[in-house]
Amino acid sequence: LEILVPMAGLIDVAAEQARLDKEIGKLEGGIKAVGGKLGNAKFVDNAPDAVVAKEREKLAEMESAVVALRAKREELAALA
């Protein structure tokens, strides 16, 4: 269930965009770190399969979160 509330005039759009930018930056840093691990053949070969799978899952979650946050940011830009 998704409830939509008109946000125009209720929030500080610039502040919310800045918050989203900060969160996106943090996630992109995490993506870079996890991607670096998974790009390291030595890590992938030597780590237990469960650890590698968990890192891949973490990477996928962070990537989808970035996509969602960017979409929210674009929605906010339309309000400005």
Short mmCIF file of N, CA and C in Angstrom, two decimals:
data_model
loop_
_atom_site.label_atom_id
_atom_site.label_comp_id
_atom_site.label_asym_id
_atom_site.label_seq_id
_atom_site.Cartn_x
_atom_site.Cartn_y
_atom_site.Cartn_z
N LEU A 1 0.84 -1.16 0.00
CA LEU A 1 0.00 0.00 0.00
C LEU A 1 0.89 1.23 0.00
N GLU A 2 0.65 2.11 -0.91
CA GLU A 2 1.43 3.35 -1.01
C GLU A 2 0.47 4.52 -0.96
N ILE A 3 0.74 5.43 -0.03
CA ILE A 3 -0.09 6.61 0.12
C ILE A 3 0.69 7.81 -0.39
N LEU A 4 0.07 8.58 -1.26
CA LEU A 4 0.72 9.76 -1.82
C LEU A 4 0.17 11.01 -1.15
N VAL A 5 1.08 11.84 -0.68
CA VAL A 5 0.70 13.10 -0.03
C VAL A 5 1.35 14.23 -0.82
N PRO A 6 0.59 15.24 -1.22
CA PRO A 6 1.20 16.38 -1.92
C PRO A 6 2.23 17.04 -1.01
N MET A 7 3.47 17.17 -1.49
CA MET A 7 4.56 17.67 -0.67
C MET A 7 4.89 19.13 -0.95
N ALA A 8 4.36 19.68 -2.02
CA ALA A 8 4.68 21.07 -2.37
C ALA A 8 4.30 21.99 -1.22
N GLY A 9 5.25 22.77 -0.78
CA GLY A 9 5.02 23.71 0.30
C GLY A 9 5.15 23.13 1.70
N LEU A 10 5.26 21.81 1.82
CA LEU A 10 5.36 21.17 3.13
C LEU A 10 6.79 20.91 3.56
N ILE A 11 7.69 20.81 2.60
CA ILE A 11 9.08 20.49 2.93
C ILE A 11 10.02 21.50 2.28
N ASP A 12 11.20 21.57 2.83
CA ASP A 12 12.26 22.39 2.24
C ASP A 12 12.93 21.54 1.16
N VAL A 13 12.57 21.78 -0.08
CA VAL A 13 13.04 20.96 -1.19
C VAL A 13 14.56 20.94 -1.27
N ALA A 14 15.19 22.09 -1.14
CA ALA A 14 16.66 22.15 -1.24
C ALA A 14 17.32 21.33 -0.14
N ALA A 15 16.79 21.41 1.08
CA ALA A 15 17.37 20.66 2.19
C ALA A 15 17.18 19.16 1.98
N GLU A 16 16.02 18.78 1.49
CA GLU A 16 15.75 17.36 1.25
C GLU A 16 16.63 16.83 0.12
N GLN A 17 16.84 17.63 -0.93
CA GLN A 17 17.74 17.23 -2.01
C GLN A 17 19.16 17.08 -1.49
N ALA A 18 19.59 17.97 -0.62
CA ALA A 18 20.93 17.88 -0.04
C ALA A 18 21.06 16.61 0.80
N ARG A 19 20.01 16.27 1.55
CA ARG A 19 20.03 15.05 2.36
C ARG A 19 20.13 13.82 1.47
N LEU A 20 19.34 13.82 0.39
CA LEU A 20 19.37 12.70 -0.54
C LEU A 20 20.73 12.59 -1.22
N ASP A 21 21.31 13.73 -1.59
CA ASP A 21 22.64 13.72 -2.21
C ASP A 21 23.67 13.11 -1.27
N LYS A 22 23.58 13.47 0.01
CA LYS A 22 24.51 12.94 1.01
C LYS A 22 24.35 11.43 1.14
N GLU A 23 23.11 10.98 1.21
CA GLU A 23 22.83 9.55 1.34
C GLU A 23 23.29 8.79 0.09
N ILE A 24 23.05 9.37 -1.08
CA ILE A 24 23.51 8.75 -2.33
C ILE A 24 25.03 8.65 -2.33
N GLY A 25 25.71 9.69 -1.88
CA GLY A 25 27.17 9.67 -1.81
C GLY A 25 27.68 8.58 -0.91
N LYS A 26 27.04 8.40 0.26
CA LYS A 26 27.44 7.34 1.17
C LYS A 26 27.26 5.97 0.52
N LEU A 27 26.13 5.78 -0.13
CA LEU A 27 25.86 4.50 -0.78
C LEU A 27 26.84 4.24 -1.92
N GLU A 28 27.15 5.29 -2.69
CA GLU A 28 28.10 5.11 -3.79
C GLU A 28 29.48 4.73 -3.26
N GLY A 29 29.86 5.28 -2.10
CA GLY A 29 31.12 4.88 -1.48
C GLY A 29 31.10 3.42 -1.08
N GLY A 30 29.97 2.97 -0.54
CA GLY A 30 29.81 1.56 -0.18
C GLY A 30 29.83 0.67 -1.40
N ILE A 31 29.20 1.12 -2.47
CA ILE A 31 29.19 0.35 -3.72
C ILE A 31 30.61 0.20 -4.24
N LYS A 32 31.37 1.28 -4.17
CA LYS A 32 32.76 1.23 -4.64
C LYS A 32 33.57 0.24 -3.80
N ALA A 33 33.38 0.26 -2.48
CA ALA A 33 34.12 -0.63 -1.59
C ALA A 33 33.76 -2.09 -1.83
N VAL A 34 32.47 -2.38 -1.88
CA VAL A 34 32.04 -3.76 -2.08
C VAL A 34 32.39 -4.23 -3.49
N GLY A 35 32.23 -3.34 -4.46
CA GLY A 35 32.62 -3.68 -5.83
C GLY A 35 34.10 -3.98 -5.94
N GLY A 36 34.91 -3.25 -5.17
CA GLY A 36 36.34 -3.52 -5.14
C GLY A 36 36.65 -4.89 -4.59
N LYS A 37 35.94 -5.25 -3.52
CA LYS A 37 36.12 -6.59 -2.93
C LYS A 37 35.76 -7.66 -3.95
N LEU A 38 34.58 -7.49 -4.56
CA LEU A 38 34.11 -8.51 -5.50
C LEU A 38 34.93 -8.52 -6.78
N GLY A 39 35.58 -7.42 -7.09
CA GLY A 39 36.45 -7.36 -8.26
C GLY A 39 37.81 -7.97 -8.00
N ASN A 40 38.09 -8.26 -6.73
CA ASN A 40 39.36 -8.86 -6.35
C ASN A 40 39.22 -10.38 -6.44
N ALA A 41 39.85 -10.97 -7.44
CA ALA A 41 39.74 -12.41 -7.66
C ALA A 41 40.22 -13.20 -6.45
N LYS A 42 41.22 -12.69 -5.76
CA LYS A 42 41.75 -13.38 -4.58
C LYS A 42 40.67 -13.47 -3.49
N PHE A 43 39.95 -12.38 -3.28
CA PHE A 43 38.86 -12.38 -2.29
C PHE A 43 37.79 -13.38 -2.69
N VAL A 44 37.34 -13.31 -3.94
CA VAL A 44 36.26 -14.17 -4.41
C VAL A 44 36.67 -15.64 -4.34
N ASP A 45 37.92 -15.94 -4.68
CA ASP A 45 38.39 -17.33 -4.67
C ASP A 45 38.58 -17.87 -3.26
N ASN A 46 39.05 -17.03 -2.33
CA ASN A 46 39.41 -17.51 -1.00
C ASN A 46 38.31 -17.37 0.05
N ALA A 47 37.41 -16.45 -0.14
CA ALA A 47 36.34 -16.24 0.85
C ALA A 47 35.31 -17.36 0.74
N PRO A 48 34.69 -17.69 1.87
CA PRO A 48 33.61 -18.69 1.81
C PRO A 48 32.49 -18.22 0.88
N ASP A 49 31.84 -19.18 0.24
CA ASP A 49 30.77 -18.84 -0.71
C ASP A 49 29.68 -17.98 -0.07
N ALA A 50 29.38 -18.25 1.20
CA ALA A 50 28.34 -17.49 1.89
C ALA A 50 28.74 -16.02 2.02
N VAL A 51 30.01 -15.76 2.27
CA VAL A 51 30.50 -14.38 2.41
C VAL A 51 30.42 -13.66 1.07
N VAL A 52 30.83 -14.33 0.01
CA VAL A 52 30.78 -13.73 -1.33
C VAL A 52 29.32 -13.46 -1.71
N ALA A 53 28.43 -14.41 -1.42
CA ALA A 53 27.01 -14.22 -1.74
C ALA A 53 26.44 -13.04 -0.95
N LYS A 54 26.83 -12.92 0.31
CA LYS A 54 26.35 -11.81 1.15
C LYS A 54 26.84 -10.47 0.60
N GLU A 55 28.08 -10.42 0.15
CA GLU A 55 28.62 -9.18 -0.43
C GLU A 55 27.90 -8.83 -1.73
N ARG A 56 27.60 -9.83 -2.54
CA ARG A 56 26.86 -9.58 -3.79
C ARG A 56 25.46 -9.07 -3.50
N GLU A 57 24.84 -9.65 -2.46
CA GLU A 57 23.50 -9.21 -2.06
C GLU A 57 23.56 -7.77 -1.55
N LYS A 58 24.57 -7.47 -0.75
CA LYS A 58 24.74 -6.11 -0.22
C LYS A 58 24.93 -5.12 -1.37
N LEU A 59 25.72 -5.49 -2.37
CA LEU A 59 25.96 -4.63 -3.52
C LEU A 59 24.65 -4.36 -4.27
N ALA A 60 23.87 -5.42 -4.50
CA ALA A 60 22.60 -5.27 -5.21
C ALA A 60 21.64 -4.37 -4.44
N GLU A 61 21.59 -4.52 -3.11
CA GLU A 61 20.71 -3.69 -2.30
C GLU A 61 21.12 -2.23 -2.35
N MET A 62 22.43 -1.98 -2.27
CA MET A 62 22.90 -0.59 -2.33
C MET A 62 22.63 0.03 -3.69
N GLU A 63 22.82 -0.75 -4.76
CA GLU A 63 22.56 -0.22 -6.10
C GLU A 63 21.08 0.12 -6.29
N SER A 64 20.20 -0.75 -5.79
CA SER A 64 18.77 -0.45 -5.93
C SER A 64 18.36 0.73 -5.05
N ALA A 65 19.00 0.88 -3.90
CA ALA A 65 18.71 2.03 -3.03
C ALA A 65 19.12 3.33 -3.71
N VAL A 66 20.26 3.33 -4.40
CA VAL A 66 20.71 4.52 -5.11
C VAL A 66 19.72 4.88 -6.22
N VAL A 67 19.24 3.89 -6.94
CA VAL A 67 18.26 4.14 -8.00
C VAL A 67 16.99 4.76 -7.40
N ALA A 68 16.53 4.22 -6.28
CA ALA A 68 15.32 4.74 -5.64
C ALA A 68 15.53 6.16 -5.13
N LEU A 69 16.68 6.43 -4.53
CA LEU A 69 16.96 7.77 -4.02
C LEU A 69 17.08 8.79 -5.14
N ARG A 70 17.67 8.37 -6.25
CA ARG A 70 17.76 9.29 -7.40
C ARG A 70 16.37 9.60 -7.95
N ALA A 71 15.50 8.60 -7.96
CA ALA A 71 14.13 8.82 -8.43
C ALA A 71 13.41 9.80 -7.50
N LYS A 72 13.60 9.64 -6.19
CA LYS A 72 13.00 10.58 -5.23
C LYS A 72 13.53 11.98 -5.45
N ARG A 73 14.83 12.08 -5.72
CA ARG A 73 15.44 13.39 -5.94
C ARG A 73 14.84 14.06 -7.18
N GLU A 74 14.62 13.28 -8.23
CA GLU A 74 14.01 13.83 -9.44
C GLU A 74 12.57 14.29 -9.17
N GLU A 75 11.85 13.52 -8.35
CA GLU A 75 10.49 13.93 -8.00
C GLU A 75 10.51 15.26 -7.25
N LEU A 76 11.48 15.40 -6.35
CA LEU A 76 11.60 16.66 -5.61
C LEU A 76 11.95 17.82 -6.53
N ALA A 77 12.80 17.55 -7.51
CA ALA A 77 13.19 18.60 -8.45
C ALA A 77 11.96 19.11 -9.21
N ALA A 78 11.01 18.23 -9.46
CA ALA A 78 9.79 18.63 -10.15
C ALA A 78 8.93 19.55 -9.27
N LEU A 79 9.07 19.44 -7.95
CA LEU A 79 8.31 20.29 -7.04
C LEU A 79 8.87 21.70 -6.95
N ALA A 80 10.17 21.81 -7.20
CA ALA A 80 10.84 23.11 -7.02
C ALA A 80 10.42 24.12 -8.05
#
